[in-house]
Amino acid sequence: DIKVGSEPAGITDNLYAVMIDQAEAFKEYKERILNEARGKYSEDMLAAMEEELNSPCTEEMAAFDKFVQFIESKDYEIVIFDTAPTGHTLRLLDLPFDYAKQVEMMVGAAENTEIKEATQNRFRDIIKIIKDKDRAVFSLVLYPESTPILESYRAMLDLKNAGIETQLVVANMILPEDVCVNDFFKNRRRMQLKYLREIKERFNLPVLRVSLMQEEIKGLELLKKSAGTLGMVK
């Protein structure tokens, strides 16, 4: 097994994986901000900045900043960002604007306008990329059950209000027909097929189904095996 941590780990020649550690990202982010500020501001201002940086908003910004670094990097042709539940994703989209307020509070409206504008523009450019359907794809992943469908549909509407069009729905853990040999599994599969039709009609988007595997999908071989079960809902 290849250990995946806070630095990109090579899985194959053209695939890398990283797990963003929010605590570690926060520490690095805070130190970078303070190091850049030393020599430019008074000790009182630095103390005020450090106090302002000790906030939940800064922790979220630190994780988002890591994500931004990967998008800005020229090392990767495609970046796949697997977020927490969709509410957290929507929160990430608000962060650049919260960050603008944070910079304002730390530095003051009259000081270092160029730095503030450059930082704010950097995050606004990233949001533009996320909202560009030719450069980014937003997919919702759900289980074919009533509550996940409702939550995902609401998320799609919230994303649309944020200027982001969902382009794909992924229905996960679909029971393969050949394992449904008793009434229990036959009924569960029948229910899943009903909800797959509902997903197709309600979302009016391409729906990709992913079969339930016997083992947890870890490693390239199982990933390839899972890929062989993919299919579009008609």
Coordinates of N, CA and C in Angstrom, one line a residue:
D1 N 0.8 -1.2 0.0 CA 0.0 0.0 0.0 C 0.9 1.3 0.0
I2 N 0.4 2.3 -0.7 CA 1.1 3.5 -0.7 C 0.5 4.5 0.3
K3 N 1.3 5.0 1.1 CA 0.8 6.0 2.1 C 0.5 7.3 1.5
V4 N -0.7 7.8 1.7 CA -1.1 9.1 1.1 C -1.2 10.1 2.3
G5 N -0.5 11.1 2.2 CA -0.5 12.2 3.2 C -0.7 13.6 2.6
S6 N 0.0 14.5 3.3 CA -0.3 15.9 2.9 C 0.5 16.4 1.7
E7 N 1.5 15.5 1.2 CA 2.2 15.8 0.0 C 1.8 14.8 -1.1
P8 N 1.8 15.2 -2.3 CA 1.4 14.3 -3.4 C 2.2 13.0 -3.4
A9 N 1.5 11.9 -3.4 CA 2.2 10.6 -3.5 C 1.9 10.0 -4.8
G10 N 3.0 9.5 -5.5 CA 2.8 8.9 -6.8 C 2.2 7.5 -6.7
I11 N 1.0 7.3 -7.4 CA 0.4 6.1 -7.4 C 0.8 5.3 -8.6
T12 N 0.7 5.9 -9.8 CA 1.3 5.4 -11.1 C 2.0 6.5 -11.7
D13 N 2.4 6.3 -13.0 CA 3.2 7.3 -13.7 C 2.4 8.6 -13.9
N14 N 1.1 8.5 -14.0 CA 0.3 9.7 -14.3 C -0.8 9.9 -13.3
L15 N -0.7 9.3 -12.1 CA -1.7 9.5 -11.0 C -1.0 9.8 -9.7
Y16 N -1.5 10.8 -9.1 CA -1.0 11.2 -7.7 C -2.2 11.4 -6.8
A17 N -1.9 11.2 -5.5 CA -3.0 11.4 -4.5 C -2.5 12.2 -3.3
V18 N -3.3 12.9 -2.8 CA -3.0 13.7 -1.6 C -4.2 13.8 -0.7
M19 N -3.9 13.8 0.6 CA -5.0 14.0 1.6 C -4.7 15.3 2.4
I20 N -5.5 16.3 2.2 CA -5.2 17.6 2.9 C -5.5 17.5 4.3
D21 N -4.5 17.7 5.1 CA -4.6 17.7 6.6 C -4.9 19.1 7.0
Q22 N -6.1 19.4 7.5 CA -6.5 20.7 7.8 C -5.7 21.4 8.9
A23 N -5.3 20.6 9.9 CA -4.5 21.2 11.0 C -3.1 21.6 10.5
E24 N -2.5 20.7 9.7 CA -1.2 21.0 9.1 C -1.3 22.2 8.1
A25 N -2.3 22.2 7.3 CA -2.5 23.3 6.4 C -2.7 24.6 7.1
F26 N -3.4 24.6 8.2 CA -3.6 25.8 9.0 C -2.3 26.3 9.5
K27 N -1.5 25.4 10.1 CA -0.2 25.8 10.6 C 0.7 26.5 9.6
E28 N 0.8 25.8 8.4 CA 1.6 26.3 7.3 C 1.1 27.7 6.8
Y29 N -0.2 27.8 6.7 CA -0.9 29.0 6.1 C -0.6 30.1 7.1
K30 N -0.9 29.9 8.4 CA -0.7 31.0 9.4 C 0.8 31.4 9.4
E31 N 1.7 30.5 9.4 CA 3.1 30.9 9.4 C 3.5 31.7 8.2
R32 N 3.0 31.3 7.0 CA 3.3 32.0 5.8 C 2.8 33.5 5.8
I33 N 1.5 33.6 6.3 CA 0.9 35.0 6.4 C 1.8 35.8 7.3
L34 N 2.1 35.3 8.5 CA 2.8 36.1 9.5 C 4.3 36.4 9.0
N35 N 4.9 35.4 8.3 CA 6.3 35.6 7.8 C 6.3 36.7 6.7
E36 N 5.2 36.7 5.9 CA 5.1 37.8 4.9 C 4.9 39.2 5.5
A37 N 4.3 39.2 6.6 CA 3.9 40.4 7.3 C 5.0 41.0 8.1
R38 N 6.0 40.1 8.6 CA 7.1 40.6 9.4 C 8.0 41.6 8.6
G39 N 8.3 42.7 9.3 CA 9.1 43.7 8.6 C 8.3 44.7 7.9
K40 N 7.0 44.4 7.7 CA 6.1 45.4 7.0 C 5.2 46.1 8.0
Y41 N 4.9 45.4 9.1 CA 4.0 46.0 10.1 C 4.6 46.1 11.5
S42 N 4.0 46.8 12.3 CA 4.4 47.0 13.7 C 4.1 45.7 14.5
E43 N 4.8 45.6 15.7 CA 4.5 44.4 16.5 C 3.1 44.4 16.9
D44 N 2.5 45.5 17.2 CA 1.1 45.6 17.6 C 0.2 45.0 16.5
M45 N 0.5 45.4 15.2 CA -0.3 45.0 14.1 C -0.1 43.5 13.9
L46 N 1.2 43.0 14.1 CA 1.4 41.5 13.9 C 0.6 40.7 15.0
A47 N 0.6 41.3 16.2 CA -0.1 40.6 17.3 C -1.6 40.5 16.9
A48 N -2.2 41.6 16.4 CA -3.6 41.7 16.0 C -3.8 40.7 14.9
M49 N -2.9 40.6 13.9 CA -3.1 39.7 12.8 C -3.1 38.2 13.3
E50 N -2.1 37.9 14.2 CA -2.1 36.6 14.7 C -3.3 36.2 15.5
E51 N -3.9 37.1 16.2 CA -5.1 36.9 16.9 C -6.3 36.6 15.9
E52 N -6.3 37.4 14.9 CA -7.4 37.3 13.9 C -7.2 36.0 13.1
L53 N -6.0 35.5 12.9 CA -5.7 34.3 12.2 C -6.2 33.0 13.0
N54 N -6.3 33.2 14.3 CA -6.8 32.0 15.1 C -8.3 32.0 15.1
S55 N -8.8 31.6 13.9 CA -10.3 31.6 13.8 C -10.7 30.4 12.9
P56 N -11.9 29.9 13.0 CA -12.4 28.8 12.2 C -12.3 29.2 10.7
C57 N -12.6 30.5 10.4 CA -12.5 30.9 9.0 C -11.1 30.7 8.4
T58 N -10.1 30.9 9.2 CA -8.7 30.8 8.8 C -8.4 29.3 8.5
E59 N -8.9 28.4 9.4 CA -8.7 27.0 9.2 C -9.3 26.5 7.8
E60 N -10.5 27.0 7.5 CA -11.1 26.7 6.3 C -10.4 27.3 5.1
M61 N -9.9 28.5 5.3 CA -9.2 29.2 4.2 C -7.9 28.4 3.9
A62 N -7.2 27.9 5.0 CA -6.0 27.2 4.8 C -6.2 25.9 3.9
A63 N -7.3 25.2 4.2 CA -7.6 24.0 3.3 C -7.9 24.4 1.9
F64 N -8.7 25.5 1.8 CA -9.0 26.0 0.4 C -7.8 26.5 -0.3
D65 N -6.8 27.1 0.4 CA -5.6 27.6 -0.2 C -4.8 26.4 -0.8
K66 N -4.8 25.3 -0.1 CA -4.1 24.1 -0.6 C -4.7 23.6 -1.9
F67 N -6.1 23.6 -1.9 CA -6.8 23.3 -3.1 C -6.4 24.2 -4.3
V68 N -6.4 25.5 -4.0 CA -6.0 26.5 -5.0 C -4.6 26.3 -5.5
Q69 N -3.7 25.9 -4.6 CA -2.3 25.6 -5.1 C -2.3 24.5 -6.1
F70 N -3.1 23.5 -6.0 CA -3.1 22.4 -6.9 C -3.7 22.8 -8.3
I71 N -4.7 23.7 -8.2 CA -5.4 24.2 -9.4 C -4.4 25.1 -10.2
E72 N -3.6 25.9 -9.4 CA -2.7 26.8 -10.1 C -1.4 26.1 -10.6
S73 N -1.1 24.9 -10.0 CA 0.1 24.2 -10.4 C 0.0 23.8 -11.9
K74 N 1.2 23.8 -12.5 CA 1.3 23.4 -13.9 C 1.7 21.9 -14.0
D75 N 1.8 21.2 -12.8 CA 2.2 19.8 -12.8 C 1.1 18.8 -13.1
Y76 N -0.2 19.3 -13.1 CA -1.3 18.3 -13.2 C -2.2 18.8 -14.3
E77 N -2.6 17.9 -15.2 CA -3.6 18.3 -16.2 C -5.0 18.3 -15.7
I78 N -5.3 17.4 -14.8 CA -6.6 17.2 -14.2 C -6.5 17.1 -12.7
V79 N -7.3 17.9 -12.0 CA -7.4 17.9 -10.5 C -8.8 17.4 -10.1
I80 N -8.8 16.3 -9.3 CA -10.1 15.9 -8.8 C -10.2 16.2 -7.3
F81 N -11.2 17.0 -6.9 CA -11.3 17.4 -5.6 C -12.5 16.7 -5.0
D82 N -12.3 15.8 -4.1 CA -13.4 15.0 -3.4 C -13.7 15.7 -2.1
T83 N -14.8 16.5 -2.1 CA -15.1 17.3 -1.0 C -15.9 16.5 0.0
A84 N -16.1 17.1 1.2 CA -17.0 16.7 2.2 C -18.5 16.9 1.7
P85 N -19.5 16.6 2.5 CA -20.9 16.8 2.0 C -21.0 18.2 1.4
T86 N -22.0 18.3 0.5 CA -22.2 19.4 -0.3 C -22.3 20.8 0.4
G87 N -22.9 20.8 1.6 CA -23.0 22.0 2.4 C -21.6 22.6 2.6
H88 N -20.6 21.7 2.8 CA -19.2 22.1 3.0 C -18.7 22.7 1.7
T89 N -19.0 22.1 0.6 CA -18.6 22.6 -0.7 C -19.1 24.0 -1.0
L90 N -20.4 24.2 -0.7 CA -20.9 25.5 -0.8 C -20.2 26.5 0.1
R91 N -19.9 26.1 1.3 CA -19.1 27.0 2.2 C -17.8 27.4 1.6
L92 N -17.1 26.4 0.9 CA -15.8 26.7 0.3 C -16.0 27.9 -0.8
L93 N -17.1 27.9 -1.4 CA -17.3 28.9 -2.5 C -17.4 30.3 -1.9
D94 N -17.8 30.4 -0.6 CA -17.9 31.7 0.0 C -16.6 32.1 0.6
L95 N -15.6 31.2 0.8 CA -14.4 31.6 1.5 C -13.6 32.7 0.9
P96 N -13.5 32.8 -0.5 CA -12.7 34.0 -1.0 C -13.3 35.3 -0.5
F97 N -14.6 35.4 -0.3 CA -15.2 36.7 0.1 C -15.0 36.9 1.6
D98 N -15.1 35.8 2.4 CA -14.8 35.9 3.8 C -13.3 36.3 4.0
Y99 N -12.4 35.7 3.1 CA -11.0 36.0 3.2 C -10.8 37.5 2.9
A100 N -11.5 38.1 2.0 CA -11.4 39.5 1.7 C -11.6 40.3 2.9
K101 N -12.7 39.9 3.7 CA -13.0 40.6 4.9 C -11.9 40.4 6.0
Q102 N -11.4 39.2 6.0 CA -10.3 38.9 6.9 C -9.1 39.7 6.7
V103 N -8.7 39.8 5.4 CA -7.5 40.7 5.1 C -7.8 42.1 5.5
E104 N -9.0 42.6 5.2 CA -9.4 43.9 5.6 C -9.2 44.2 7.1
M105 N -9.6 43.2 7.9 CA -9.5 43.3 9.3 C -8.1 43.3 9.8
M106 N -7.3 42.4 9.2 CA -5.9 42.2 9.6 C -5.0 43.4 9.3
V107 N -5.2 43.9 8.1 CA -4.3 44.9 7.5 C -4.8 46.3 7.6
G108 N -6.1 46.4 7.4 CA -6.7 47.8 7.4 C -6.9 48.2 6.0
A109 N -8.0 49.0 5.8 CA -8.4 49.4 4.4 C -7.3 50.2 3.7
A110 N -6.5 51.0 4.5 CA -5.6 51.9 3.8 C -4.3 51.4 3.6
E111 N -4.0 50.2 4.1 CA -2.6 49.7 4.0 C -2.5 48.5 3.0
N112 N -1.4 48.6 2.2 CA -1.0 47.5 1.3 C -2.2 47.0 0.4
T113 N -2.8 48.0 -0.3 CA -3.9 47.7 -1.1 C -3.5 46.7 -2.2
E114 N -2.3 46.8 -2.7 CA -1.9 45.9 -3.8 C -1.9 44.4 -3.4
I115 N -1.4 44.2 -2.1 CA -1.4 42.8 -1.6 C -2.8 42.3 -1.5
K116 N -3.7 43.1 -0.9 CA -5.1 42.7 -0.7 C -5.7 42.4 -2.1
E117 N -5.5 43.3 -3.0 CA -6.2 43.1 -4.3 C -5.7 41.9 -5.0
A118 N -4.3 41.7 -5.0 CA -3.7 40.5 -5.6 C -4.3 39.2 -5.0
T119 N -4.4 39.2 -3.7 CA -4.9 38.0 -3.0 C -6.4 37.7 -3.3
Q120 N -7.2 38.8 -3.3 CA -8.6 38.7 -3.6 C -8.8 38.2 -5.1
N121 N -8.0 38.8 -6.0 CA -8.1 38.4 -7.4 C -7.8 37.0 -7.6
R122 N -6.8 36.5 -6.9 CA -6.3 35.1 -7.0 C -7.5 34.2 -6.7
F123 N -8.2 34.4 -5.6 CA -9.3 33.5 -5.3 C -10.5 33.7 -6.2
R124 N -10.7 34.9 -6.7 CA -11.8 35.2 -7.6 C -11.5 34.4 -8.9
D125 N -10.3 34.4 -9.3 CA -9.9 33.7 -10.6 C -10.2 32.2 -10.4
I126 N -9.9 31.6 -9.2 CA -10.2 30.2 -9.0 C -11.7 29.9 -9.0
I127 N -12.5 30.8 -8.4 CA -14.0 30.6 -8.5 C -14.5 30.7 -9.9
K128 N -13.9 31.6 -10.7 CA -14.2 31.6 -12.2 C -14.0 30.3 -12.9
I129 N -12.8 29.7 -12.5 CA -12.5 28.4 -13.1 C -13.5 27.3 -12.7
I130 N -13.9 27.3 -11.4 CA -14.9 26.4 -10.9 C -16.2 26.5 -11.5
K131 N -16.6 27.8 -11.9 CA -17.9 28.0 -12.5 C -17.9 27.8 -14.0
D132 N -16.7 27.6 -14.6 CA -16.6 27.5 -16.0 C -16.8 26.0 -16.4
K133 N -17.9 25.7 -17.1 CA -18.3 24.3 -17.4 C -17.3 23.7 -18.4
D134 N -16.5 24.5 -19.1 CA -15.5 24.0 -20.0 C -14.2 23.6 -19.3
R135 N -14.1 24.0 -18.1 CA -12.9 23.8 -17.4 C -13.1 22.9 -16.1
A136 N -14.3 22.9 -15.6 CA -14.6 22.2 -14.4 C -15.9 21.4 -14.5
V137 N -16.0 20.3 -13.9 CA -17.2 19.5 -13.8 C -17.6 19.2 -12.4
F138 N -18.8 19.6 -12.1 CA -19.4 19.3 -10.7 C -20.3 18.1 -10.8
S139 N -20.0 17.1 -10.0 CA -20.8 15.9 -9.9 C -21.3 15.7 -8.5
L140 N -22.5 15.2 -8.4 CA -23.1 14.9 -7.1 C -23.1 13.4 -7.0
V141 N -22.7 12.9 -5.9 CA -22.6 11.4 -5.6 C -23.7 11.1 -4.5
L142 N -24.5 10.1 -4.8 CA -25.6 9.8 -3.8 C -25.9 8.3 -3.9
Y143 N -26.6 7.9 -2.8 CA -27.2 6.6 -2.8 C -28.6 6.7 -3.4
P144 N -29.1 5.6 -4.0 CA -30.5 5.7 -4.6 C -31.5 5.4 -3.5
E145 N -31.7 6.4 -2.7 CA -32.7 6.3 -1.6 C -33.3 7.7 -1.4
S146 N -34.4 7.8 -0.8 CA -35.3 9.0 -0.7 C -34.5 10.2 -0.2
T147 N -34.0 10.0 1.0 CA -33.3 11.2 1.7 C -32.1 11.7 0.9
P148 N -31.2 10.8 0.5 CA -30.0 11.3 -0.3 C -30.5 12.0 -1.6
I149 N -31.5 11.5 -2.2 CA -32.0 12.2 -3.4 C -32.5 13.6 -3.1
L150 N -33.3 13.7 -2.1 CA -33.8 15.0 -1.7 C -32.7 16.0 -1.3
E151 N -31.7 15.5 -0.5 CA -30.6 16.4 -0.1 C -29.8 16.8 -1.3
S152 N -29.5 15.9 -2.2 CA -28.7 16.2 -3.4 C -29.4 17.1 -4.4
Y153 N -30.7 17.0 -4.5 CA -31.5 17.9 -5.3 C -31.4 19.3 -4.8
R154 N -31.6 19.4 -3.5 CA -31.5 20.8 -2.9 C -30.1 21.3 -3.1
A155 N -29.1 20.5 -3.0 CA -27.7 20.9 -3.2 C -27.5 21.4 -4.6
M156 N -28.1 20.7 -5.6 CA -28.0 21.1 -7.0 C -28.6 22.5 -7.2
L157 N -29.7 22.8 -6.5 CA -30.4 24.1 -6.6 C -29.5 25.2 -6.0
D158 N -28.9 24.8 -4.8 CA -28.0 25.8 -4.1 C -26.8 26.1 -4.9
L159 N -26.2 25.1 -5.6 CA -25.1 25.3 -6.5 C -25.4 26.2 -7.6
K160 N -26.6 25.9 -8.2 CA -27.1 26.8 -9.3 C -27.2 28.2 -8.9
N161 N -27.7 28.5 -7.7 CA -27.8 29.8 -7.1 C -26.5 30.4 -6.9
A162 N -25.4 29.6 -6.7 CA -24.1 30.1 -6.6 C -23.4 30.2 -7.9
G163 N -24.1 30.0 -9.0 CA -23.5 30.1 -10.3 C -22.8 28.9 -10.9
I164 N -23.1 27.7 -10.3 CA -22.5 26.5 -10.7 C -23.5 25.5 -11.2
E165 N -23.3 25.0 -12.4 CA -24.3 24.0 -12.9 C -23.7 22.6 -12.7
T166 N -24.5 21.8 -12.0 CA -24.2 20.4 -11.9 C -24.3 19.7 -13.2
Q167 N -23.3 18.9 -13.6 CA -23.3 18.2 -14.9 C -23.5 16.7 -14.9
L168 N -23.4 16.1 -13.7 CA -23.4 14.7 -13.6 C -23.9 14.3 -12.2
V169 N -24.7 13.2 -12.2 CA -25.1 12.6 -10.9 C -24.6 11.2 -10.9
V170 N -23.9 10.8 -9.9 CA -23.4 9.4 -9.7 C -24.2 8.7 -8.6
A171 N -24.8 7.6 -9.1 CA -25.6 6.8 -8.1 C -24.7 5.6 -7.7
N172 N -24.4 5.6 -6.4 CA -23.4 4.7 -5.9 C -24.0 3.5 -5.2
M173 N -23.2 2.4 -5.2 CA -23.6 1.1 -4.5 C -24.9 0.5 -5.0
I174 N -25.0 0.4 -6.3 CA -26.1 -0.3 -6.9 C -25.9 -1.8 -6.9
L175 N -26.9 -2.5 -6.4 CA -26.8 -4.0 -6.2 C -26.7 -4.6 -7.6
P176 N -25.7 -5.5 -7.9 CA -25.7 -6.2 -9.2 C -26.8 -7.2 -9.2
E177 N -27.4 -7.3 -10.4 CA -28.5 -8.2 -10.6 C -28.2 -9.7 -10.2
D178 N -27.0 -10.1 -10.6 CA -26.6 -11.5 -10.4 C -26.5 -11.9 -8.9
V179 N -26.4 -11.0 -8.0 CA -26.3 -11.4 -6.6 C -27.6 -11.3 -5.9
C180 N -28.7 -10.8 -6.6 CA -30.0 -10.7 -6.0 C -30.8 -12.0 -6.2
V181 N -30.4 -13.0 -5.3 CA -31.0 -14.3 -5.5 C -32.1 -14.6 -4.5
N182 N -32.3 -13.8 -3.5 CA -33.4 -14.0 -2.5 C -34.3 -12.8 -2.5
D183 N -35.4 -12.9 -1.8 CA -36.4 -11.9 -1.8 C -35.9 -10.6 -1.2
F184 N -35.1 -10.7 -0.2 CA -34.5 -9.5 0.4 C -33.8 -8.6 -0.6
F185 N -32.8 -9.2 -1.3 CA -32.0 -8.5 -2.2 C -32.8 -8.1 -3.5
K186 N -33.7 -9.0 -3.9 CA -34.5 -8.6 -5.0 C -35.4 -7.4 -4.8
N187 N -35.9 -7.3 -3.5 CA -36.7 -6.1 -3.2 C -35.8 -4.9 -3.1
R188 N -34.6 -5.0 -2.5 CA -33.7 -3.9 -2.5 C -33.3 -3.4 -3.8
R189 N -33.1 -4.3 -4.8 CA -32.7 -3.9 -6.1 C -33.9 -3.3 -6.8
R190 N -35.1 -3.8 -6.6 CA -36.3 -3.2 -7.2 C -36.5 -1.8 -6.7
M191 N -36.2 -1.5 -5.4 CA -36.3 -0.2 -4.9 C -35.3 0.7 -5.5
Q192 N -34.0 0.2 -5.7 CA -33.0 1.0 -6.2 C -33.3 1.4 -7.7
L193 N -33.8 0.5 -8.5 CA -34.2 0.8 -9.8 C -35.2 1.9 -9.9
K194 N -36.2 1.8 -9.0 CA -37.3 2.8 -8.9 C -36.7 4.2 -8.7
Y195 N -35.7 4.2 -7.7 CA -35.1 5.5 -7.4 C -34.2 6.0 -8.5
L196 N -33.6 5.1 -9.2 CA -32.7 5.5 -10.3 C -33.6 6.2 -11.4
R197 N -34.8 5.7 -11.6 CA -35.7 6.4 -12.6 C -36.1 7.8 -12.1
E198 N -36.3 7.8 -10.8 CA -36.6 9.1 -10.2 C -35.5 10.1 -10.3
I199 N -34.3 9.7 -10.0 CA -33.1 10.5 -10.2 C -33.0 11.1 -11.6
K200 N -33.2 10.2 -12.5 CA -33.1 10.6 -14.0 C -34.1 11.6 -14.3
E201 N -35.3 11.4 -13.8 CA -36.4 12.4 -14.1 C -36.2 13.7 -13.4
R202 N -35.9 13.6 -12.1 CA -35.9 14.8 -11.3 C -34.7 15.7 -11.6
F203 N -33.5 15.1 -11.8 CA -32.3 16.0 -12.0 C -32.2 16.4 -13.5
N204 N -32.8 15.6 -14.4 CA -32.7 15.8 -15.8 C -31.2 16.0 -16.2
L205 N -30.4 15.1 -15.7 CA -28.9 15.1 -16.0 C -28.5 13.7 -16.3
P206 N -27.3 13.5 -17.0 CA -26.7 12.2 -17.1 C -26.5 11.5 -15.7
V207 N -26.9 10.3 -15.6 CA -26.8 9.6 -14.3 C -25.9 8.3 -14.5
L208 N -24.8 8.3 -13.8 CA -23.8 7.2 -13.9 C -24.0 6.3 -12.7
R209 N -24.2 5.0 -12.9 CA -24.4 4.1 -11.8 C -23.1 3.3 -11.5
V210 N -22.8 3.1 -10.2 CA -21.6 2.4 -9.8 C -22.1 1.2 -9.0
S211 N -21.7 0.0 -9.3 CA -22.1 -1.2 -8.6 C -21.5 -1.3 -7.3
L212 N -22.2 -1.9 -6.4 CA -21.7 -2.3 -5.1 C -20.7 -3.4 -5.2
M213 N -19.5 -3.2 -4.6 CA -18.5 -4.2 -4.7 C -18.4 -5.1 -3.5
Q214 N -17.9 -6.3 -3.6 CA -17.8 -7.2 -2.4 C -16.8 -6.6 -1.4
E215 N -15.8 -6.0 -1.9 CA -14.8 -5.4 -1.0 C -14.8 -3.9 -1.1
E216 N -14.2 -3.2 -0.1 CA -14.0 -1.8 -0.2 C -13.0 -1.5 -1.3
I217 N -13.3 -0.5 -2.1 CA -12.5 -0.2 -3.3 C -11.2 0.5 -2.8
K218 N -10.2 -0.3 -2.7 CA -8.8 0.3 -2.4 C -7.8 -0.4 -3.3
G219 N -7.0 0.4 -3.9 CA -5.9 -0.1 -4.8 C -6.4 0.0 -6.2
L220 N -5.4 0.0 -7.1 CA -5.7 0.1 -8.6 C -6.5 -1.0 -9.1
E221 N -6.2 -2.2 -8.7 CA -6.9 -3.4 -9.3 C -8.4 -3.3 -9.0
L222 N -8.8 -3.0 -7.8 CA -10.2 -2.9 -7.4 C -10.8 -1.7 -8.1
L223 N -10.0 -0.7 -8.2 CA -10.5 0.5 -8.9 C -10.9 0.2 -10.4
K224 N -10.0 -0.5 -11.0 CA -10.2 -0.9 -12.4 C -11.4 -1.9 -12.5
K225 N -11.5 -2.8 -11.5 CA -12.7 -3.7 -11.5 C -14.0 -2.9 -11.3
S226 N -14.0 -1.9 -10.5 CA -15.2 -1.1 -10.3 C -15.5 -0.3 -11.5
A227 N -14.5 0.2 -12.2 CA -14.7 0.9 -13.5 C -15.4 0.1 -14.5
G228 N -15.1 -1.2 -14.5 CA -15.8 -2.1 -15.4 C -17.2 -2.3 -15.2
T229 N -17.7 -1.9 -14.0 CA -19.2 -2.0 -13.7 C -20.0 -0.8 -14.0
L230 N -19.3 0.3 -14.4 CA -20.0 1.6 -14.6 C -20.9 1.5 -15.8
G231 N -22.0 2.2 -15.7 CA -23.0 2.3 -16.8 C -23.9 3.5 -16.6
M232 N -24.4 4.0 -17.7 CA -25.3 5.2 -17.7 C -26.7 4.7 -17.5
V233 N -27.5 5.4 -16.7 CA -28.9 5.1 -16.5 C -29.6 5.6 -17.8
K234 N -30.4 4.8 -18.4 CA -31.1 5.2 -19.6 C -32.5 5.6 -19.3

